[in-house]
């Protein structure tokens, strides 16, 4: 009797986290074979536009895993019509490998909601479970509790310690557009993606007309940020009209200002690294504040924006001494766009159309107060901005 692992997923695209997990589990569970199975359509999610076809996902996995003789990439779910359910795959493999132990692999979230899957009993009657986990404390307790419960019912559960690579496929697709995904992709896969123009990589995003730019930006943002960004653009246009600044620049800076906001601190640092940017101590300490810097870098290099737009994005969270009119407009628009609701926002909205420097100063002061309440440091740029206005 041999041991066969089953590792399913969307793999859109496969990244080094998937590949390390696959190679690692062959070793840690002593598998004779690991079947890596891209799914046709995951029952619970729709694929984003610009995604790879099922055949392309299969091909990328084959490229990434070609040096591993124990690992086989299987099209078993791709050949099936309609939605694919795990229990059907398990049944088909049970029929194909009647004498082997099958181990169905999954992440901790999936394991903890396993009872909600379609026909979990059918799965358990035919396969053991293997759970990838990081071994963190809180996680460990709930996983081990569940494992004990299932084992009491006579099922086999293996815990597989796994160095989880902190990147989601969604973030990876963003990094591809920003030209910074290389370190997360297995050898050969990045070339394949680029040569096939998948996920909008390798496209030319320079000087897009406004409607096209809006489509691209909306795709790269988190859903809950879209209204804020569109509101900021419209407010920036209104303020540009009022104060005689270039309306096109205002619109473009407004829509691009949070372009990298969806990425967490470590990814912000990766982007800076890939772009060869040297960071200040302050940025290293507060990587979340980096989205203004990385947004400016992306606006310049990927979207080909002019310097006025780029610096407006660069200083939209901190301000700086001696700001340009467009920089002030974006700073204030970001603060007061129609979706913002906080005490004092009405005052800011009034001031913005009568005294832009006054509005800027009020915004800076409110930020400083907020930071003080949180016990966080004020950036040197913000301090410089206020000194300049006083
Ligand atoms: Fe921002
Ligand atoms: Fe913003």
PDB file of N, CA and C in Angstrom, residues 178 205 207-222 225-238 240 246-262 291-292 294-296 298-300 303-305 308-310 312-314 316 326 329-331 333-334 337:
ATOM      1  N   UNK A 178       2.414  45.530 -11.478  1.00  0.00           N
ATOM      2  CA  UNK A 178       3.431  46.495 -11.057  1.00  0.00           C
ATOM      3  C   UNK A 178       4.846  46.039 -11.454  1.00  0.00           C
ATOM      4  N   UNK A 205       0.543  50.346 -19.876  1.00  0.00           N
ATOM      5  CA  UNK A 205      -0.425  51.141 -19.113  1.00  0.00           C
ATOM      6  C   UNK A 205      -0.117  52.626 -19.174  1.00  0.00           C
ATOM      7  N   UNK A 207      -0.053  56.427 -20.135  1.00  0.00           N
ATOM      8  CA  UNK A 207      -0.926  57.456 -20.714  1.00  0.00           C
ATOM      9  C   UNK A 207      -2.279  56.927 -21.176  1.00  0.00           C
ATOM     10  N   UNK A 208      -2.896  56.106 -20.368  1.00  0.00           N
ATOM     11  CA  UNK A 208      -4.219  55.588 -20.715  1.00  0.00           C
ATOM     12  C   UNK A 208      -5.238  56.721 -20.675  1.00  0.00           C
ATOM     13  N   UNK A 209      -6.222  56.698 -21.582  1.00  0.00           N
ATOM     14  CA  UNK A 209      -7.329  57.650 -21.447  1.00  0.00           C
ATOM     15  C   UNK A 209      -8.090  57.373 -20.151  1.00  0.00           C
ATOM     16  N   UNK A 210      -8.793  58.396 -19.656  1.00  0.00           N
ATOM     17  CA  UNK A 210      -9.392  58.334 -18.320  1.00  0.00           C
ATOM     18  C   UNK A 210     -10.312  57.126 -18.120  1.00  0.00           C
ATOM     19  N   UNK A 211     -11.144  56.799 -19.093  1.00  0.00           N
ATOM     20  CA  UNK A 211     -12.088  55.696 -18.872  1.00  0.00           C
ATOM     21  C   UNK A 211     -11.356  54.357 -18.749  1.00  0.00           C
ATOM     22  N   UNK A 212     -10.321  54.186 -19.527  1.00  0.00           N
ATOM     23  CA  UNK A 212      -9.519  52.964 -19.483  1.00  0.00           C
ATOM     24  C   UNK A 212      -8.736  52.905 -18.154  1.00  0.00           C
ATOM     25  N   UNK A 213      -8.181  54.061 -17.791  1.00  0.00           N
ATOM     26  CA  UNK A 213      -7.426  54.138 -16.535  1.00  0.00           C
ATOM     27  C   UNK A 213      -8.324  53.736 -15.362  1.00  0.00           C
ATOM     28  N   UNK A 214      -9.563  54.232 -15.403  1.00  0.00           N
ATOM     29  CA  UNK A 214     -10.503  53.913 -14.319  1.00  0.00           C
ATOM     30  C   UNK A 214     -10.730  52.395 -14.225  1.00  0.00           C
ATOM     31  N   UNK A 215     -10.922  51.740 -15.384  1.00  0.00           N
ATOM     32  CA  UNK A 215     -11.130  50.278 -15.383  1.00  0.00           C
ATOM     33  C   UNK A 215      -9.936  49.555 -14.754  1.00  0.00           C
ATOM     34  N   UNK A 216      -8.739  49.959 -15.171  1.00  0.00           N
ATOM     35  CA  UNK A 216      -7.532  49.288 -14.682  1.00  0.00           C
ATOM     36  C   UNK A 216      -7.382  49.499 -13.181  1.00  0.00           C
ATOM     37  N   UNK A 217      -7.578  50.735 -12.734  1.00  0.00           N
ATOM     38  CA  UNK A 217      -7.410  51.064 -11.319  1.00  0.00           C
ATOM     39  C   UNK A 217      -8.416  50.293 -10.466  1.00  0.00           C
ATOM     40  N   UNK A 218      -9.658  50.271 -10.913  1.00  0.00           N
ATOM     41  CA  UNK A 218     -10.701  49.602 -10.123  1.00  0.00           C
ATOM     42  C   UNK A 218     -10.358  48.127  -9.931  1.00  0.00           C
ATOM     43  N   UNK A 219      -9.769  47.520 -10.939  1.00  0.00           N
ATOM     44  CA  UNK A 219      -9.386  46.111 -10.843  1.00  0.00           C
ATOM     45  C   UNK A 219      -8.289  45.878  -9.796  1.00  0.00           C
ATOM     46  N   UNK A 220      -7.445  46.889  -9.604  1.00  0.00           N
ATOM     47  CA  UNK A 220      -6.298  46.716  -8.704  1.00  0.00           C
ATOM     48  C   UNK A 220      -6.612  47.084  -7.255  1.00  0.00           C
ATOM     49  N   UNK A 221      -7.742  47.742  -7.034  1.00  0.00           N
ATOM     50  CA  UNK A 221      -8.088  48.171  -5.675  1.00  0.00           C
ATOM     51  C   UNK A 221      -8.868  47.086  -4.956  1.00  0.00           C
ATOM     52  N   UNK A 222      -8.888  47.188  -3.626  1.00  0.00           N
ATOM     53  CA  UNK A 222      -9.846  46.381  -2.888  1.00  0.00           C
ATOM     54  C   UNK A 222     -11.215  47.003  -3.110  1.00  0.00           C
ATOM     55  N   UNK A 225     -12.415  50.164  -1.365  1.00  0.00           N
ATOM     56  CA  UNK A 225     -11.690  51.409  -1.567  1.00  0.00           C
ATOM     57  C   UNK A 225     -12.115  52.132  -2.849  1.00  0.00           C
ATOM     58  N   UNK A 226     -12.891  51.454  -3.680  1.00  0.00           N
ATOM     59  CA  UNK A 226     -13.218  52.016  -4.989  1.00  0.00           C
ATOM     60  C   UNK A 226     -13.975  53.347  -4.866  1.00  0.00           C
ATOM     61  N   UNK A 227     -15.004  53.383  -4.033  1.00  0.00           N
ATOM     62  CA  UNK A 227     -15.782  54.621  -3.906  1.00  0.00           C
ATOM     63  C   UNK A 227     -14.938  55.771  -3.385  1.00  0.00           C
ATOM     64  N   UNK A 228     -14.073  55.460  -2.448  1.00  0.00           N
ATOM     65  CA  UNK A 228     -13.183  56.496  -1.905  1.00  0.00           C
ATOM     66  C   UNK A 228     -12.321  57.098  -3.029  1.00  0.00           C
ATOM     67  N   UNK A 229     -11.770  56.233  -3.840  1.00  0.00           N
ATOM     68  CA  UNK A 229     -10.860  56.691  -4.891  1.00  0.00           C
ATOM     69  C   UNK A 229     -11.611  57.505  -5.960  1.00  0.00           C
ATOM     70  N   UNK A 230     -12.773  57.034  -6.356  1.00  0.00           N
ATOM     71  CA  UNK A 230     -13.544  57.783  -7.352  1.00  0.00           C
ATOM     72  C   UNK A 230     -14.004  59.114  -6.758  1.00  0.00           C
ATOM     73  N   UNK A 231     -14.380  59.090  -5.469  1.00  0.00           N
ATOM     74  CA  UNK A 231     -14.776  60.322  -4.788  1.00  0.00           C
ATOM     75  C   UNK A 231     -13.623  61.306  -4.713  1.00  0.00           C
ATOM     76  N   UNK A 232     -12.432  60.779  -4.461  1.00  0.00           N
ATOM     77  CA  UNK A 232     -11.250  61.632  -4.371  1.00  0.00           C
ATOM     78  C   UNK A 232     -10.961  62.267  -5.739  1.00  0.00           C
ATOM     79  N   UNK A 233     -11.096  61.481  -6.790  1.00  0.00           N
ATOM     80  CA  UNK A 233     -10.880  62.031  -8.136  1.00  0.00           C
ATOM     81  C   UNK A 233     -11.870  63.167  -8.417  1.00  0.00           C
ATOM     82  N   UNK A 234     -13.154  62.942  -8.143  1.00  0.00           N
ATOM     83  CA  UNK A 234     -14.158  63.969  -8.452  1.00  0.00           C
ATOM     84  C   UNK A 234     -13.933  65.227  -7.617  1.00  0.00           C
ATOM     85  N   UNK A 235     -13.585  65.033  -6.359  1.00  0.00           N
ATOM     86  CA  UNK A 235     -13.312  66.185  -5.492  1.00  0.00           C
ATOM     87  C   UNK A 235     -12.076  66.938  -5.982  1.00  0.00           C
ATOM     88  N   UNK A 236     -11.070  66.191  -6.404  1.00  0.00           N
ATOM     89  CA  UNK A 236      -9.842  66.826  -6.900  1.00  0.00           C
ATOM     90  C   UNK A 236     -10.148  67.667  -8.140  1.00  0.00           C
ATOM     91  N   UNK A 237     -11.012  67.170  -9.020  1.00  0.00           N
ATOM     92  CA  UNK A 237     -11.377  67.943 -10.221  1.00  0.00           C
ATOM     93  C   UNK A 237     -12.078  69.245  -9.805  1.00  0.00           C
ATOM     94  N   UNK A 238     -13.021  69.113  -8.856  1.00  0.00           N
ATOM     95  CA  UNK A 238     -13.763  70.301  -8.406  1.00  0.00           C
ATOM     96  C   UNK A 238     -12.805  71.336  -7.799  1.00  0.00           C
ATOM     97  N   UNK A 240      -9.598  71.612  -8.411  1.00  0.00           N
ATOM     98  CA  UNK A 240      -8.721  72.127  -9.470  1.00  0.00           C
ATOM     99  C   UNK A 240      -9.434  73.242 -10.225  1.00  0.00           C
ATOM    100  N   UNK A 246      -4.474  72.306 -13.078  1.00  0.00           N
ATOM    101  CA  UNK A 246      -4.764  71.468 -14.240  1.00  0.00           C
ATOM    102  C   UNK A 246      -5.743  70.347 -13.860  1.00  0.00           C
ATOM    103  N   UNK A 247      -6.908  70.328 -14.503  1.00  0.00           N
ATOM    104  CA  UNK A 247      -7.951  69.376 -14.102  1.00  0.00           C
ATOM    105  C   UNK A 247      -7.610  67.936 -14.471  1.00  0.00           C
ATOM    106  N   UNK A 248      -6.926  67.766 -15.582  1.00  0.00           N
ATOM    107  CA  UNK A 248      -6.545  66.402 -15.982  1.00  0.00           C
ATOM    108  C   UNK A 248      -5.552  65.818 -14.980  1.00  0.00           C
ATOM    109  N   UNK A 249      -4.552  66.599 -14.632  1.00  0.00           N
ATOM    110  CA  UNK A 249      -3.584  66.136 -13.626  1.00  0.00           C
ATOM    111  C   UNK A 249      -4.293  65.806 -12.311  1.00  0.00           C
ATOM    112  N   UNK A 250      -5.223  66.664 -11.917  1.00  0.00           N
ATOM    113  CA  UNK A 250      -5.939  66.443 -10.655  1.00  0.00           C
ATOM    114  C   UNK A 250      -6.716  65.132 -10.723  1.00  0.00           C
ATOM    115  N   UNK A 251      -7.388  64.902 -11.847  1.00  0.00           N
ATOM    116  CA  UNK A 251      -8.178  63.672 -11.998  1.00  0.00           C
ATOM    117  C   UNK A 251      -7.273  62.441 -11.940  1.00  0.00           C
ATOM    118  N   UNK A 252      -6.148  62.516 -12.619  1.00  0.00           N
ATOM    119  CA  UNK A 252      -5.259  61.343 -12.696  1.00  0.00           C
ATOM    120  C   UNK A 252      -4.592  61.080 -11.347  1.00  0.00           C
ATOM    121  N   UNK A 253      -4.165  62.128 -10.676  1.00  0.00           N
ATOM    122  CA  UNK A 253      -3.566  61.942  -9.351  1.00  0.00           C
ATOM    123  C   UNK A 253      -4.619  61.405  -8.383  1.00  0.00           C
ATOM    124  N   UNK A 254      -5.842  61.928  -8.502  1.00  0.00           N
ATOM    125  CA  UNK A 254      -6.917  61.493  -7.606  1.00  0.00           C
ATOM    126  C   UNK A 254      -7.208  60.010  -7.766  1.00  0.00           C
ATOM    127  N   UNK A 255      -7.297  59.565  -9.001  1.00  0.00           N
ATOM    128  CA  UNK A 255      -7.686  58.162  -9.205  1.00  0.00           C
ATOM    129  C   UNK A 255      -6.526  57.210  -8.906  1.00  0.00           C
ATOM    130  N   UNK A 256      -5.307  57.694  -9.033  1.00  0.00           N
ATOM    131  CA  UNK A 256      -4.153  56.809  -8.800  1.00  0.00           C
ATOM    132  C   UNK A 256      -3.589  56.887  -7.373  1.00  0.00           C
ATOM    133  N   UNK A 257      -4.100  57.790  -6.544  1.00  0.00           N
ATOM    134  CA  UNK A 257      -3.367  58.087  -5.307  1.00  0.00           C
ATOM    135  C   UNK A 257      -3.228  56.877  -4.370  1.00  0.00           C
ATOM    136  N   UNK A 258      -4.218  55.966  -4.370  1.00  0.00           N
ATOM    137  CA  UNK A 258      -4.140  54.799  -3.478  1.00  0.00           C
ATOM    138  C   UNK A 258      -3.897  53.500  -4.255  1.00  0.00           C
ATOM    139  N   UNK A 259      -3.231  53.596  -5.382  1.00  0.00           N
ATOM    140  CA  UNK A 259      -3.128  52.458  -6.299  1.00  0.00           C
ATOM    141  C   UNK A 259      -2.460  51.230  -5.672  1.00  0.00           C
ATOM    142  N   UNK A 260      -1.569  51.451  -4.694  1.00  0.00           N
ATOM    143  CA  UNK A 260      -0.894  50.306  -4.062  1.00  0.00           C
ATOM    144  C   UNK A 260      -1.412  50.038  -2.648  1.00  0.00           C
ATOM    145  N   UNK A 261      -2.483  50.718  -2.280  1.00  0.00           N
ATOM    146  CA  UNK A 261      -2.975  50.639  -0.906  1.00  0.00           C
ATOM    147  C   UNK A 261      -3.399  49.223  -0.501  1.00  0.00           C
ATOM    148  N   UNK A 262      -3.771  48.401  -1.467  1.00  0.00           N
ATOM    149  CA  UNK A 262      -4.256  47.057  -1.139  1.00  0.00           C
ATOM    150  C   UNK A 262      -3.150  46.156  -0.596  1.00  0.00           C
ATOM    151  N   UNK A 291       2.420  53.374   1.143  1.00  0.00           N
ATOM    152  CA  UNK A 291       1.608  53.329  -0.075  1.00  0.00           C
ATOM    153  C   UNK A 291       1.671  54.639  -0.865  1.00  0.00           C
ATOM    154  N   UNK A 292       1.974  55.744  -0.186  1.00  0.00           N
ATOM    155  CA  UNK A 292       2.105  57.006  -0.924  1.00  0.00           C
ATOM    156  C   UNK A 292       3.366  56.972  -1.803  1.00  0.00           C
ATOM    157  N   UNK A 294       5.071  54.141  -2.778  1.00  0.00           N
ATOM    158  CA  UNK A 294       4.987  53.098  -3.814  1.00  0.00           C
ATOM    159  C   UNK A 294       3.949  53.478  -4.872  1.00  0.00           C
ATOM    160  N   UNK A 295       2.877  54.156  -4.440  1.00  0.00           N
ATOM    161  CA  UNK A 295       1.882  54.629  -5.407  1.00  0.00           C
ATOM    162  C   UNK A 295       2.513  55.580  -6.405  1.00  0.00           C
ATOM    163  N   UNK A 296       3.368  56.474  -5.898  1.00  0.00           N
ATOM    164  CA  UNK A 296       4.048  57.429  -6.779  1.00  0.00           C
ATOM    165  C   UNK A 296       4.981  56.696  -7.748  1.00  0.00           C
ATOM    166  N   UNK A 298       4.707  53.610  -8.828  1.00  0.00           N
ATOM    167  CA  UNK A 298       3.897  52.898  -9.821  1.00  0.00           C
ATOM    168  C   UNK A 298       3.296  53.894 -10.828  1.00  0.00           C
ATOM    169  N   UNK A 299       2.840  55.039 -10.318  1.00  0.00           N
ATOM    170  CA  UNK A 299       2.253  56.050 -11.219  1.00  0.00           C
ATOM    171  C   UNK A 299       3.277  56.481 -12.262  1.00  0.00           C
ATOM    172  N   UNK A 300       4.508  56.628 -11.817  1.00  0.00           N
ATOM    173  CA  UNK A 300       5.549  57.087 -12.727  1.00  0.00           C
ATOM    174  C   UNK A 300       5.975  55.983 -13.699  1.00  0.00           C
ATOM    175  N   UNK A 303       2.363  53.721 -15.073  1.00  0.00           N
ATOM    176  CA  UNK A 303       1.334  54.496 -15.758  1.00  0.00           C
ATOM    177  C   UNK A 303       1.895  55.702 -16.520  1.00  0.00           C
ATOM    178  N   UNK A 304       3.193  55.967 -16.369  1.00  0.00           N
ATOM    179  CA  UNK A 304       3.834  57.030 -17.144  1.00  0.00           C
ATOM    180  C   UNK A 304       3.313  58.425 -16.833  1.00  0.00           C
ATOM    181  N   UNK A 305       2.914  58.655 -15.595  1.00  0.00           N
ATOM    182  CA  UNK A 305       2.360  59.975 -15.241  1.00  0.00           C
ATOM    183  C   UNK A 305       3.466  61.032 -15.134  1.00  0.00           C
ATOM    184  N   UNK A 308       4.194  66.306 -11.855  1.00  0.00           N
ATOM    185  CA  UNK A 308       3.225  66.972 -10.975  1.00  0.00           C
ATOM    186  C   UNK A 308       2.294  65.940 -10.342  1.00  0.00           C
ATOM    187  N   UNK A 309       1.819  65.011 -11.151  1.00  0.00           N
ATOM    188  CA  UNK A 309       0.925  63.961 -10.660  1.00  0.00           C
ATOM    189  C   UNK A 309       1.671  63.056  -9.669  1.00  0.00           C
ATOM    190  N   UNK A 310       2.891  62.704 -10.040  1.00  0.00           N
ATOM    191  CA  UNK A 310       3.677  61.782  -9.212  1.00  0.00           C
ATOM    192  C   UNK A 310       3.942  62.368  -7.822  1.00  0.00           C
ATOM    193  N   UNK A 312       2.217  64.658  -6.301  1.00  0.00           N
ATOM    194  CA  UNK A 312       0.944  64.796  -5.572  1.00  0.00           C
ATOM    195  C   UNK A 312       0.591  63.480  -4.892  1.00  0.00           C
ATOM    196  N   UNK A 313       0.848  62.377  -5.558  1.00  0.00           N
ATOM    197  CA  UNK A 313       0.596  61.065  -4.951  1.00  0.00           C
ATOM    198  C   UNK A 313       1.610  60.812  -3.827  1.00  0.00           C
ATOM    199  N   UNK A 314       2.853  61.166  -4.111  1.00  0.00           N
ATOM    200  CA  UNK A 314       3.937  60.922  -3.160  1.00  0.00           C
ATOM    201  C   UNK A 314       3.657  61.543  -1.784  1.00  0.00           C
ATOM    202  N   UNK A 316       0.585  62.585  -0.571  1.00  0.00           N
ATOM    203  CA  UNK A 316      -0.842  62.705  -0.240  1.00  0.00           C
ATOM    204  C   UNK A 316      -1.175  62.325   1.195  1.00  0.00           C
ATOM    205  N   UNK A 326      -1.230  71.401  -6.786  1.00  0.00           N
ATOM    206  CA  UNK A 326      -1.832  70.076  -7.005  1.00  0.00           C
ATOM    207  C   UNK A 326      -1.614  69.163  -5.788  1.00  0.00           C
ATOM    208  N   UNK A 329      -4.169  70.076  -3.317  1.00  0.00           N
ATOM    209  CA  UNK A 329      -5.507  69.651  -3.743  1.00  0.00           C
ATOM    210  C   UNK A 329      -5.723  68.163  -3.472  1.00  0.00           C
ATOM    211  N   UNK A 330      -4.738  67.345  -3.786  1.00  0.00           N
ATOM    212  CA  UNK A 330      -4.897  65.897  -3.583  1.00  0.00           C
ATOM    213  C   UNK A 330      -4.926  65.575  -2.084  1.00  0.00           C
ATOM    214  N   UNK A 331      -4.074  66.249  -1.324  1.00  0.00           N
ATOM    215  CA  UNK A 331      -4.082  66.025   0.128  1.00  0.00           C
ATOM    216  C   UNK A 331      -5.473  66.311   0.692  1.00  0.00           C
ATOM    217  N   UNK A 333      -8.394  66.713  -0.988  1.00  0.00           N
ATOM    218  CA  UNK A 333      -9.460  65.903  -1.611  1.00  0.00           C
ATOM    219  C   UNK A 333      -9.535  64.524  -0.951  1.00  0.00           C
ATOM    220  N   UNK A 334      -8.388  63.948  -0.682  1.00  0.00           N
ATOM    221  CA  UNK A 334      -8.323  62.634  -0.028  1.00  0.00           C
ATOM    222  C   UNK A 334      -9.017  62.694   1.334  1.00  0.00           C
ATOM    223  N   UNK A 337     -13.302  63.880   0.568  1.00  0.00           N
ATOM    224  CA  UNK A 337     -14.175  63.341  -0.490  1.00  0.00           C
ATOM    225  C   UNK A 337     -15.488  62.848   0.136  1.00  0.00           C
TER     226      UNK A 337
END
